[in-house]
Amino acid sequence: MSGAAVSSGIAITARQLTRKFGDKVAVDHIDLDIPSGRIYGFLGPNGSGKSTTLRMLCGMLLPSDGHAEVFGLSVVKDAEAIRRRLGYMPQKFSLWEDLTTDENLQFIADLYGLEGDVGARIAQARATYDLESLRRQRAGTMSGGQKQRLALAAATLHAPELLLLDEPTSAVDPQSRRDFWERLFELAEAGATILVSTHYMDEAERCHGLAIIADGRVVAEGTPRALMESVDADIFEIEGADGSEAPRVIRELPWVHGVTQLGIRLRVLADRSTKDAAEQLRALLARHGIDARIERTDASLEDVFVVSTRREKRGD
Ligand SMILES: Nc1ncnc2c1ncn2[C@@H]1O[C@H](COP(=O)(O)OP(=O)(O)O)[C@@H](O)[C@H]1O
Ligand SMILES: [Mg+2]
């Protein structure tokens, strides 16, 4: 099965992959088929199991159950062979704070046993990741964005086919985030497969494919567009009800999945099976003396997230 998976352009497969810590099930029987040469995202809140999954995929943590393959190789039996072909950027900065940029990169080159003109390779990495002015600066004194560029330079120094990036932008400013994503797209265009975890909706939206993860399970999967188009809810925006009791009374409706305040608007997620939802909302608000404008609108990724995690909780 693994051979066929590789030839069809799948970089990572997981079947019933599970990890427990004592009684806690951190990753709960997940299945994944992650295509190669693309940017694939794990979107999920803190504690949903993203890091644990990534650590199993790069062979740092043993599964409690199930299995996973990277390039057709077992993450348990072939961890060493896989490690040489992947770059991993952990959630927490893990380079040597006391070493400079050049020293860190040289250290990584030695770790991987890189051969040939290592100096040229390090110079290339400095140029690509804008580290020239930081050559002799210790990592511990760098800003979040600078550390992140150094970490990505280190993770890509051995030209890996696969990059696993664990919330790589959580400690950087918006401009650095944009620059970082430009680099990810360049790497993907050059053929790398990138698996990136995030809890930012806007980042998730930039991925080619996406798994939404909640409580250790994949609750929805697909391209961001397909996920938004197929969301199992109708979305309404209500204007003119701010500062009123509208959110509370709307939330009490059994067919409402959620109400969010966005500036002066309320965003309501309604069960798709509800007949005349807009009419019912209007009538309800009228009974409370609120004259509001109600409009149907397209689903966002956040809506997909709310609906799929809610369905998961209900267990249907
Ligand atoms: N080494 C560990 N020991 C015990 N529990 C852990 C360990 N690592 C993670 N967990 C727990 O597993 C769950 C998933 O964690 P994690 O994979 O870090 O989630 P995420 O990366 O999505 O924030 C959390 O409840 C976390 O507390
Ligand atoms: Mg994490």
Tab-separated table of N, CA and C and ligand atoms in Angstrom, residues 51 91 166-167, ligand 2:
chain	number	residue	atom	x	y	z
A	51	SER	N	1.013	19.331	18.069
A	51	SER	CA	2.441	19.084	18.307
A	51	SER	C	2.709	17.594	18.484
A	91	GLN	N	7.848	23.935	18.174
A	91	GLN	CA	7.066	25.106	18.585
A	91	GLN	C	7.936	26.087	19.365
A	166	ASP	N	5.976	23.656	13.478
A	166	ASP	CA	4.990	23.653	14.556
A	166	ASP	C	4.726	25.081	15.044
A	167	GLU	N	3.591	25.630	14.665
A	167	GLU	CA	3.212	27.015	14.996
A	167	GLU	C	4.396	27.970	14.809
B	2	MG	MG	1.528	22.656	20.003
